[in-house]
Coordinates of C-alpha atoms in Angstrom, one line a residue:
X1 CA 112.7 84.0 -128.7
X2 CA 112.3 86.4 -125.8
X3 CA 114.5 85.9 -122.7
X4 CA 112.9 84.8 -119.5
X5 CA 111.3 87.6 -117.4
X6 CA 113.5 86.8 -114.4
X7 CA 116.7 87.3 -116.5
X8 CA 115.5 90.7 -117.7
X9 CA 114.8 91.7 -114.1
X10 CA 118.3 90.7 -113.0
X11 CA 120.1 92.5 -115.8
X12 CA 118.0 95.7 -115.1
X13 CA 118.9 95.6 -111.4
X14 CA 122.6 95.2 -112.2
X15 CA 122.4 98.2 -114.5
X16 CA 120.8 100.3 -111.9
X17 CA 123.4 99.2 -109.3
X18 CA 126.3 100.0 -111.7
X19 CA 125.0 103.5 -112.3
X20 CA 124.7 104.3 -108.6
X21 CA 128.3 103.0 -108.0
X22 CA 129.7 105.3 -110.8
X23 CA 127.9 108.2 -109.2
X24 CA 129.4 107.5 -105.8
X25 CA 132.9 107.2 -107.3
X26 CA 132.5 110.5 -109.1
X27 CA 131.4 112.2 -105.8
X28 CA 134.3 110.8 -103.9
X29 CA 136.7 111.9 -106.6
X30 CA 135.3 115.4 -106.7
X31 CA 135.6 115.7 -102.9
X32 CA 139.2 114.5 -102.9
X33 CA 140.0 117.0 -105.7
X34 CA 138.5 119.8 -103.7
X35 CA 140.4 118.8 -100.5
X36 CA 143.7 118.6 -102.4
X37 CA 143.1 122.0 -104.0
X38 CA 142.2 123.6 -100.7
X39 CA 145.4 122.1 -99.1
X40 CA 147.6 123.3 -101.9
X41 CA 146.0 126.8 -101.7
X42 CA 146.6 126.9 -97.9
X43 CA 150.3 125.8 -98.3
X44 CA 150.8 128.4 -101.0
X45 CA 149.3 131.1 -98.8
X46 CA 151.6 130.2 -95.9
X47 CA 154.6 130.1 -98.1
X48 CA 154.1 133.4 -99.8
X49 CA 152.2 135.4 -97.2
X50 CA 153.4 134.5 -93.7
X51 CA 152.1 136.3 -90.6
X52 CA 155.5 137.7 -89.6
X53 CA 156.0 139.4 -92.9
X54 CA 159.4 137.7 -93.4
X55 CA 158.8 136.9 -97.1
X56 CA 157.7 133.3 -97.0
X57 CA 159.2 130.0 -98.1
X58 CA 159.8 131.2 -101.7
X59 CA 161.6 134.3 -100.4
X60 CA 163.7 132.3 -98.0
X61 CA 164.6 129.9 -100.8
X62 CA 165.4 132.6 -103.4
X63 CA 167.4 134.9 -101.1
X64 CA 168.0 134.2 -97.4
X65 CA 170.0 137.4 -96.9
X66 CA 167.8 139.7 -98.8
X67 CA 165.2 140.4 -96.1
X68 CA 164.5 144.1 -96.1
X69 CA 166.8 144.7 -99.1
X70 CA 164.0 146.5 -100.9
X71 CA 163.9 149.0 -98.1
X72 CA 167.6 149.5 -98.0
X73 CA 168.2 147.5 -94.8
X74 CA 171.3 145.6 -93.9
X75 CA 171.0 141.8 -93.5
X76 CA 170.4 141.0 -89.8
X77 CA 173.4 139.9 -87.7
X78 CA 173.4 137.2 -85.1
X79 CA 172.9 139.6 -82.2
X80 CA 169.8 141.2 -83.6
X81 CA 167.3 138.6 -82.3
X82 CA 168.6 139.1 -78.7
X83 CA 168.6 142.9 -78.7
X84 CA 165.9 143.8 -81.2
X85 CA 162.4 145.1 -80.5
X86 CA 160.9 141.6 -80.6
X87 CA 163.0 140.5 -77.6
X88 CA 160.5 142.0 -75.1
X89 CA 157.8 139.7 -76.5
X90 CA 159.8 136.7 -75.4
X91 CA 160.8 138.0 -72.0
X92 CA 158.6 137.9 -68.9
X93 CA 159.6 140.2 -66.1
X94 CA 158.1 141.1 -62.8
X95 CA 156.8 144.7 -62.5
X96 CA 159.5 147.3 -61.9
X97 CA 159.7 148.5 -58.3
X98 CA 161.8 151.0 -56.4
X99 CA 164.4 148.2 -55.7
X100 CA 165.1 148.1 -59.5
X101 CA 166.0 151.8 -59.6
X102 CA 169.5 153.2 -58.9
X103 CA 169.6 156.8 -58.0
X104 CA 172.6 159.1 -58.7
X105 CA 172.3 162.5 -57.0
X106 CA 174.8 165.1 -58.0
X107 CA 176.0 167.3 -55.1
X108 CA 178.8 169.4 -53.6
X109 CA 180.2 168.6 -50.2
X110 CA 180.2 172.3 -49.3
X111 CA 176.4 172.8 -49.9
X112 CA 175.0 169.4 -49.0
X113 CA 174.1 170.3 -45.4
X114 CA 172.0 173.2 -46.7
X115 CA 170.2 171.2 -49.3
X116 CA 170.0 167.7 -47.9
X117 CA 166.4 168.4 -46.5
X118 CA 165.0 168.0 -50.0
X119 CA 166.5 164.5 -50.3
X120 CA 165.3 163.6 -46.9
X121 CA 161.7 164.3 -48.0
X122 CA 161.7 161.4 -50.4
X123 CA 164.6 159.1 -49.7
X124 CA 163.8 155.7 -48.0
X125 CA 166.9 154.0 -46.8
X126 CA 165.3 150.6 -46.5
X127 CA 163.8 150.4 -50.0
X128 CA 165.9 152.6 -52.2
X129 CA 169.4 152.2 -53.7
X130 CA 171.9 154.6 -55.1
X131 CA 174.4 157.3 -54.0
X132 CA 175.0 161.0 -53.6
X133 CA 178.1 161.8 -55.7
X134 CA 180.2 164.5 -54.1
X135 CA 183.2 166.4 -55.4
X136 CA 185.2 165.7 -52.2
X137 CA 184.9 164.1 -48.8
X138 CA 182.2 165.7 -46.6
X139 CA 183.4 167.9 -43.7
X140 CA 180.7 166.8 -41.1
X141 CA 179.5 163.3 -40.3
X142 CA 177.3 161.8 -42.9
X143 CA 173.5 161.5 -42.0
X144 CA 173.3 157.9 -43.2
X145 CA 170.0 157.3 -41.4
X146 CA 168.1 159.8 -43.5
X147 CA 170.1 160.3 -46.7
X148 CA 171.5 158.1 -49.5
X149 CA 175.1 156.9 -48.9
X150 CA 177.7 159.0 -50.5
X151 CA 180.6 158.5 -52.9
X152 CA 183.3 160.8 -54.1
X153 CA 183.4 161.2 -57.9
X154 CA 186.5 160.3 -59.8
X155 CA 188.9 163.2 -60.4
X156 CA 187.7 165.4 -63.3
X157 CA 190.3 168.2 -63.0
X158 CA 191.7 167.5 -66.5
X159 CA 188.6 169.2 -67.9
X160 CA 189.7 172.6 -66.4
X161 CA 187.0 175.1 -65.7
X162 CA 184.4 172.7 -66.9
X163 CA 185.4 170.0 -64.4
X164 CA 182.2 170.3 -62.3
X165 CA 179.9 169.7 -65.3
X166 CA 182.0 166.9 -66.6
X167 CA 182.0 165.2 -63.1
X168 CA 178.2 165.5 -62.9
X169 CA 177.8 164.1 -66.4
X170 CA 179.8 161.0 -65.5
X171 CA 177.4 160.1 -62.6
X172 CA 175.4 157.8 -65.0
X173 CA 178.5 155.9 -65.9
X174 CA 179.9 155.9 -62.3
X175 CA 176.6 154.6 -61.0
X176 CA 176.6 151.8 -63.5
X177 CA 180.2 150.8 -62.7
X178 CA 179.5 151.1 -58.9
X179 CA 176.7 148.5 -59.2
X180 CA 179.0 146.0 -60.8
X181 CA 181.9 146.6 -58.5
X182 CA 179.8 146.4 -55.3
X183 CA 177.8 143.3 -56.3
X184 CA 179.6 141.3 -59.0
X185 CA 178.1 138.0 -58.0
X186 CA 175.2 139.0 -55.8
X187 CA 172.0 137.2 -56.8
X188 CA 169.9 138.3 -53.8
X189 CA 169.8 142.0 -54.8
X190 CA 167.2 142.8 -57.4
X191 CA 168.6 143.6 -60.9
X192 CA 169.3 147.3 -61.7
X193 CA 166.8 148.2 -64.5
X194 CA 167.0 152.0 -64.4
X195 CA 169.5 154.7 -63.5
X196 CA 167.8 157.9 -62.4
X197 CA 169.8 161.1 -62.1
X198 CA 168.9 164.3 -60.1
X199 CA 170.3 167.2 -58.3
X200 CA 170.7 167.7 -54.5
X201 CA 167.6 170.0 -54.5
X202 CA 165.4 167.7 -56.7
X203 CA 162.3 166.3 -55.0
X204 CA 161.2 163.0 -56.4
X205 CA 157.8 161.3 -55.9
X206 CA 159.0 157.7 -55.9
X207 CA 155.7 155.8 -56.6
X208 CA 155.0 158.1 -59.6
X209 CA 158.5 157.6 -60.9
X210 CA 158.0 153.8 -60.8
X211 CA 154.6 154.1 -62.5
X212 CA 156.2 156.2 -65.3
X213 CA 159.1 153.8 -65.9
X214 CA 156.8 150.7 -65.8
X215 CA 155.4 151.9 -69.2
X216 CA 158.7 151.1 -70.9
X217 CA 160.7 148.0 -71.5
X218 CA 163.9 148.4 -69.5
X219 CA 165.7 145.9 -71.7
X220 CA 165.5 148.5 -74.5
X221 CA 167.6 151.7 -74.7
X222 CA 165.6 154.5 -73.2
X223 CA 166.3 158.0 -72.1
X224 CA 163.3 159.4 -70.2
X225 CA 162.7 163.0 -69.0
X226 CA 161.5 166.4 -70.0
X227 CA 162.8 169.6 -71.5
X228 CA 162.5 173.0 -69.7
X229 CA 159.3 174.9 -69.2
X230 CA 161.0 178.0 -70.7
X231 CA 161.4 178.4 -74.4
X232 CA 164.5 180.5 -74.1
X233 CA 166.2 177.7 -72.1
X234 CA 165.3 175.1 -74.7
X235 CA 166.5 177.3 -77.5
X236 CA 169.8 177.8 -75.8
X237 CA 170.3 174.2 -74.9
X238 CA 168.0 171.7 -76.7
X239 CA 164.3 170.7 -76.9
X240 CA 165.6 167.1 -77.2
X241 CA 167.4 167.2 -73.9
X242 CA 166.1 166.1 -70.4
X243 CA 167.1 168.9 -68.1
X244 CA 169.0 167.3 -65.2
X245 CA 167.5 169.2 -62.3
X246 CA 164.1 167.8 -63.1
X247 CA 165.7 164.4 -63.2
X248 CA 165.9 161.8 -66.0
X249 CA 166.0 158.0 -66.3
X250 CA 168.3 155.9 -68.4
X251 CA 167.6 152.2 -68.9
X252 CA 170.2 149.6 -68.1
X253 CA 171.3 148.9 -71.7
X254 CA 171.6 152.7 -72.4
X255 CA 173.6 153.1 -69.2
X256 CA 175.9 150.3 -70.2
X257 CA 176.6 152.0 -73.5
X258 CA 177.2 155.3 -71.8
X259 CA 179.6 153.8 -69.4
X260 CA 181.8 152.8 -72.3
X261 CA 181.5 156.0 -74.3
X262 CA 181.2 158.8 -71.8
X263 CA 184.9 159.7 -71.4
X264 CA 185.2 160.2 -75.1
X265 CA 182.0 162.2 -75.2
X266 CA 183.3 164.5 -72.4
X267 CA 186.4 165.2 -74.5
X268 CA 184.4 166.0 -77.6
X269 CA 181.8 168.2 -75.9
X270 CA 184.0 169.9 -73.3
X271 CA 182.7 173.3 -74.5
X272 CA 179.1 172.6 -73.4
X273 CA 177.7 174.4 -70.4
X274 CA 175.8 171.8 -68.4
X275 CA 176.2 168.1 -67.5
X276 CA 172.8 167.3 -68.9
X277 CA 173.8 168.7 -72.3
X278 CA 176.8 166.4 -72.3
X279 CA 174.7 163.3 -71.5
X280 CA 172.2 164.1 -74.2
X281 CA 175.0 164.7 -76.8
X282 CA 176.5 161.3 -76.0
X283 CA 173.1 159.5 -76.1
X284 CA 172.6 161.2 -79.5
X285 CA 175.8 159.6 -80.7
X286 CA 174.3 156.3 -79.6
X287 CA 171.1 157.0 -81.5
X288 CA 168.9 157.2 -78.4
X289 CA 166.3 160.1 -78.5
X290 CA 164.6 161.6 -75.5
X291 CA 161.3 160.0 -74.5
X292 CA 159.3 162.9 -73.0
X293 CA 157.3 162.5 -69.8
X294 CA 155.6 165.7 -68.6
X295 CA 155.8 164.7 -64.9
X296 CA 159.5 165.6 -64.7
X297 CA 159.7 169.3 -63.8
X298 CA 162.8 171.4 -64.1
X299 CA 160.8 174.5 -62.9
X300 CA 162.6 176.9 -65.0
X301 CA 160.4 179.8 -64.0
X302 CA 160.6 182.8 -61.6
X303 CA 158.1 184.0 -59.1
X304 CA 155.1 182.0 -58.0
X305 CA 154.8 178.5 -59.5
X306 CA 151.2 178.2 -58.2
X307 CA 149.5 178.5 -61.6
X308 CA 151.7 175.8 -63.2
X309 CA 151.2 173.3 -60.3
X310 CA 147.4 174.0 -60.1
X311 CA 147.0 172.9 -63.7
X312 CA 149.2 169.9 -64.0
X313 CA 149.0 167.7 -67.1
X314 CA 147.1 164.4 -66.9
X315 CA 150.3 162.6 -66.0
X316 CA 151.9 161.5 -62.7
X317 CA 153.9 164.1 -60.9
X318 CA 157.5 162.7 -60.9
X319 CA 159.8 165.5 -59.7
X320 CA 160.2 169.2 -58.8
X321 CA 163.3 171.3 -58.9
X322 CA 164.5 174.9 -58.3
X323 CA 162.3 175.3 -55.3
X324 CA 164.9 177.6 -53.7
X325 CA 164.6 179.9 -56.7
X326 CA 160.8 180.5 -56.6
X327 CA 158.4 181.7 -54.0
X328 CA 157.2 179.1 -51.5
X329 CA 154.6 177.0 -53.3
X330 CA 152.1 177.1 -50.4
X331 CA 151.4 179.2 -47.3
X332 CA 152.3 176.2 -45.1
X333 CA 155.7 177.6 -44.2
X334 CA 158.1 180.5 -44.6
X335 CA 160.8 178.4 -46.4
X336 CA 160.6 176.7 -49.7
X337 CA 161.3 173.4 -48.0
X338 CA 158.5 173.8 -45.5
X339 CA 156.1 174.8 -48.2
X340 CA 156.6 171.6 -50.2
X341 CA 156.1 169.3 -47.2
X342 CA 152.2 169.2 -47.4
X343 CA 152.5 168.1 -51.0
X344 CA 154.9 165.3 -50.1
X345 CA 152.6 164.2 -47.2
X346 CA 149.6 164.1 -49.5
X347 CA 151.5 161.9 -51.9
X348 CA 151.8 159.3 -49.1
X349 CA 148.0 158.8 -49.2
X350 CA 147.4 158.7 -53.0
X351 CA 150.5 159.4 -55.0
X352 CA 148.9 158.7 -58.4
X353 CA 146.2 161.4 -57.8
X354 CA 148.7 164.1 -56.7
X355 CA 148.0 167.4 -58.5
X356 CA 145.4 165.7 -60.8
X357 CA 142.7 168.1 -61.8
X358 CA 138.9 167.6 -61.6
X359 CA 136.3 170.2 -62.6
X360 CA 132.8 170.6 -61.4
X361 CA 130.0 173.2 -61.3
X362 CA 127.9 174.3 -58.4
X363 CA 124.6 175.9 -59.3
X364 CA 122.3 178.0 -57.1
X365 CA 119.7 180.6 -57.3
X366 CA 121.0 183.1 -59.8
X367 CA 124.6 181.8 -59.9
X368 CA 127.0 179.2 -61.3
X369 CA 130.4 178.5 -59.7
X370 CA 133.3 176.7 -61.4
X371 CA 135.4 174.5 -59.2
X372 CA 138.9 173.3 -60.1
X373 CA 140.6 170.8 -57.8
X374 CA 144.3 170.0 -58.0
X375 CA 144.3 167.1 -55.6
X376 CA 146.6 167.3 -52.6
X377 CA 147.5 171.0 -53.3
X378 CA 144.8 173.5 -54.1
X379 CA 141.2 174.2 -55.0
X380 CA 140.1 177.2 -57.1
X381 CA 136.6 178.6 -56.9
X382 CA 135.4 180.8 -59.7
X383 CA 132.1 182.6 -59.0
X384 CA 131.3 182.5 -62.7
X385 CA 131.2 179.9 -65.4
X386 CA 134.6 178.8 -66.8
X387 CA 134.8 176.1 -69.4
X388 CA 137.1 173.1 -68.9
X389 CA 139.3 174.0 -71.8
X390 CA 140.2 177.2 -69.9
X391 CA 140.5 175.6 -66.5
X392 CA 143.1 173.2 -67.7
X393 CA 145.3 176.2 -68.8
X394 CA 147.7 177.5 -66.1
X395 CA 147.2 180.9 -64.6
X396 CA 150.3 182.9 -65.3
X397 CA 151.6 183.6 -61.8
X398 CA 155.2 183.3 -62.9
X399 CA 157.8 184.7 -65.4
X400 CA 160.5 183.2 -67.5
X401 CA 163.7 181.9 -66.0
X402 CA 166.4 184.0 -67.6
X403 CA 164.7 187.3 -68.7
X404 CA 161.9 187.5 -66.1
X405 CA 159.5 188.1 -68.9
X406 CA 155.9 187.1 -69.4
X407 CA 156.8 184.4 -71.8
X408 CA 157.1 182.5 -74.0
X409 CA 156.6 179.1 -72.2
X410 CA 156.3 175.6 -73.7
X411 CA 152.6 175.6 -72.7
X412 CA 149.7 178.1 -72.9
X413 CA 148.9 180.4 -70.0
X414 CA 146.0 182.6 -69.1
X415 CA 146.2 185.9 -67.2
X416 CA 145.5 186.3 -63.5
X417 CA 144.0 189.7 -63.0
X418 CA 145.2 192.1 -60.3
X419 CA 143.6 192.7 -57.0
X420 CA 142.1 195.9 -58.3
X421 CA 139.6 193.9 -60.3
X422 CA 138.2 191.5 -57.7
X423 CA 135.2 190.4 -59.8
X424 CA 137.6 188.4 -62.0
X425 CA 139.7 186.7 -59.4
X426 CA 139.0 183.2 -58.2
X427 CA 139.1 182.3 -54.5
X428 CA 142.0 180.0 -53.7
X429 CA 142.1 177.2 -51.1
X430 CA 145.2 175.3 -50.0
X431 CA 145.5 171.8 -48.5
X432 CA 145.1 171.8 -44.7
X433 CA 144.8 168.1 -44.0
X434 CA 144.3 164.7 -45.6
X435 CA 143.3 161.4 -44.2
X436 CA 142.1 158.0 -45.3
X437 CA 138.4 157.7 -45.7
X438 CA 136.0 154.8 -45.8
X439 CA 135.8 152.4 -48.7
X440 CA 139.5 152.8 -49.7
X441 CA 139.3 156.5 -50.5
X442 CA 140.7 159.7 -49.1
X443 CA 139.3 162.9 -47.6
X444 CA 141.2 166.1 -48.1
X445 CA 140.4 169.5 -46.8
X446 CA 141.4 172.9 -48.2
X447 CA 141.3 176.1 -46.3
X448 CA 140.6 179.5 -47.9
X449 CA 143.6 181.7 -48.4
X450 CA 142.8 185.0 -46.8
X451 CA 143.1 188.0 -49.0
X452 CA 145.0 191.1 -47.7
X453 CA 142.9 193.8 -46.2
X454 CA 143.7 196.2 -49.1
X455 CA 142.0 193.9 -51.7
X456 CA 138.6 195.2 -52.9
X457 CA 135.5 193.0 -52.6
X458 CA 133.2 192.2 -55.5
X459 CA 129.6 193.2 -54.9
X460 CA 128.1 190.7 -57.3
X461 CA 125.6 188.2 -55.8
X462 CA 127.6 185.2 -56.9
X463 CA 130.7 186.5 -55.2
X464 CA 128.9 187.4 -52.0
X465 CA 127.6 183.8 -51.9
X466 CA 131.1 182.4 -52.6
X467 CA 132.6 184.5 -49.9
X468 CA 130.8 182.4 -47.3
X469 CA 132.7 179.2 -48.3
X470 CA 135.7 178.8 -46.0
X471 CA 136.5 175.1 -46.5
X472 CA 136.4 172.7 -49.4
X473 CA 136.2 169.0 -48.5
X474 CA 137.2 166.6 -51.3
X475 CA 136.3 162.9 -51.3
X476 CA 138.1 160.8 -53.8
X477 CA 138.8 157.1 -54.6
X478 CA 142.5 156.1 -54.5
X479 CA 144.0 155.9 -58.0
X480 CA 145.8 152.8 -59.1
X481 CA 149.2 153.3 -60.5
X482 CA 148.2 151.0 -63.3
X483 CA 145.9 153.7 -64.6
X484 CA 148.9 155.4 -66.1
X485 CA 149.3 152.5 -68.5
X486 CA 146.0 153.3 -70.1
X487 CA 144.9 156.3 -72.2
X488 CA 144.8 159.3 -69.9
X489 CA 141.4 160.8 -68.9
X490 CA 140.7 163.5 -66.3
X491 CA 138.2 162.3 -63.6
X492 CA 134.8 163.9 -63.0
X493 CA 133.2 165.2 -59.9
X494 CA 130.0 166.5 -58.2
X495 CA 129.8 169.5 -55.8
X496 CA 127.4 170.3 -52.9
X497 CA 127.2 173.1 -50.4
X498 CA 126.7 172.1 -46.7
X499 CA 126.8 173.5 -43.2
X500 CA 124.9 176.7 -44.1
X501 CA 127.1 177.3 -47.1
X502 CA 130.5 177.5 -45.3
X503 CA 131.7 174.1 -46.6
X504 CA 131.8 173.0 -50.3
X505 CA 131.9 169.2 -50.8
X506 CA 133.5 167.8 -53.9
X507 CA 133.2 164.1 -54.7
X508 CA 135.6 162.9 -57.4
X509 CA 134.7 159.8 -59.3
X510 CA 135.5 158.0 -62.5
X511 CA 133.6 159.5 -65.5
X512 CA 130.8 157.6 -67.1
X513 CA 130.8 156.6 -70.7
X514 CA 130.0 159.7 -72.8
X515 CA 129.9 162.0 -69.7
X516 CA 130.5 165.7 -70.4
X517 CA 131.8 168.3 -67.9
X518 CA 129.7 171.3 -69.0
X519 CA 129.3 174.7 -67.3

């Protein structure tokens, strides 16, 4: 007997419904399985391959003290997280300013009055801190309105005939101790972040010094400066030493370590010649190498420093030294001190751009001129095409420090031909005035340096045309000190003749993407 049709229909519908339910359960189970598998995979990845490279959960479980053992490292101590390189990531500091820098100037009471003019060029009593460290009490009243306050260094006579160098080497430590003795609980004075050493004839450019030191974490141990320009000086002393006359900077942690170690170092290295050599030797014992900054200048050369200054590296000018031992750097005065004043005045308008080069080419009927600007100092006009890779090399207007030879130096040089070959000599222009321009820029003017009457004249058409140029006027935007925290790049410029050819205008600007400076 066949079942009723309605019963067959119900049973068929139930079978269909049951099949659909099984399918849904299988889909849910598969989804849950995939989710669980993905979660387990993620946890395994985090455990075995963490972002910080510490070795993961498994490595922590298996050997908490073995981190870095495969590389031969010691297990970390409790102080490492506070003083290690990752500490800077956790700290947030305001930008370094002049108030964070403590200057220590080494000087003699007998020669201070003759050399103090160099310190008066750059010292600002209201915004700077530090001392001139003398060997004895000064004879004449101290010019506190224009100079740093002075202190008399502790007695160093136990070092015998090397007492002077040992006294100077202790200035870093003495400056550190002076800060803590003068202001043990002073919270109003900004913290000391850097200790900067120099000689009584060192000329600092303060804004550029700040810009240079801002690149580094002052909570780490840093020793910043530059070796000598002379190979023979570096061979005699050290390529890894900051020459003290050019100045050098020591961060607070490094100064703190030096303060505790310096006396022992002075005993161990009493045979060394200079104070800077003693400081470097002690920092070497502490494991702190020299961080080189090309803006510090010992000026270990003889003769005329013009060529070196006119082709400064793409870096801020931080210091100049030995100005009494070279020819005046400009025709602005008869003394070395007067000759450097225009450079210091220019730095007050645009310190970051000081001595920075810019190259351009002026084309006319039948000629091409090459123009090299060292802002705030000089302009060179070559009545022929000179490629940028040559213009950035200093003209050798100087000789070596010790032997008065033509080299070697730590940088390349190119020859400056004599006056008997006038067709291969550039015309030179020196800064005559600088002022603020419109739009936040500057306008600087450079006057042609007259040649002596005995100099021959070149008869080429390009030289005759160039001889009519008496003034170079340079328009430039002001540089931000923050640019020195980026990759260095020389700026570009355009040139134009005006006023019947007697004035050459140069407009410095930021280079466009992919722009070439081509003769």
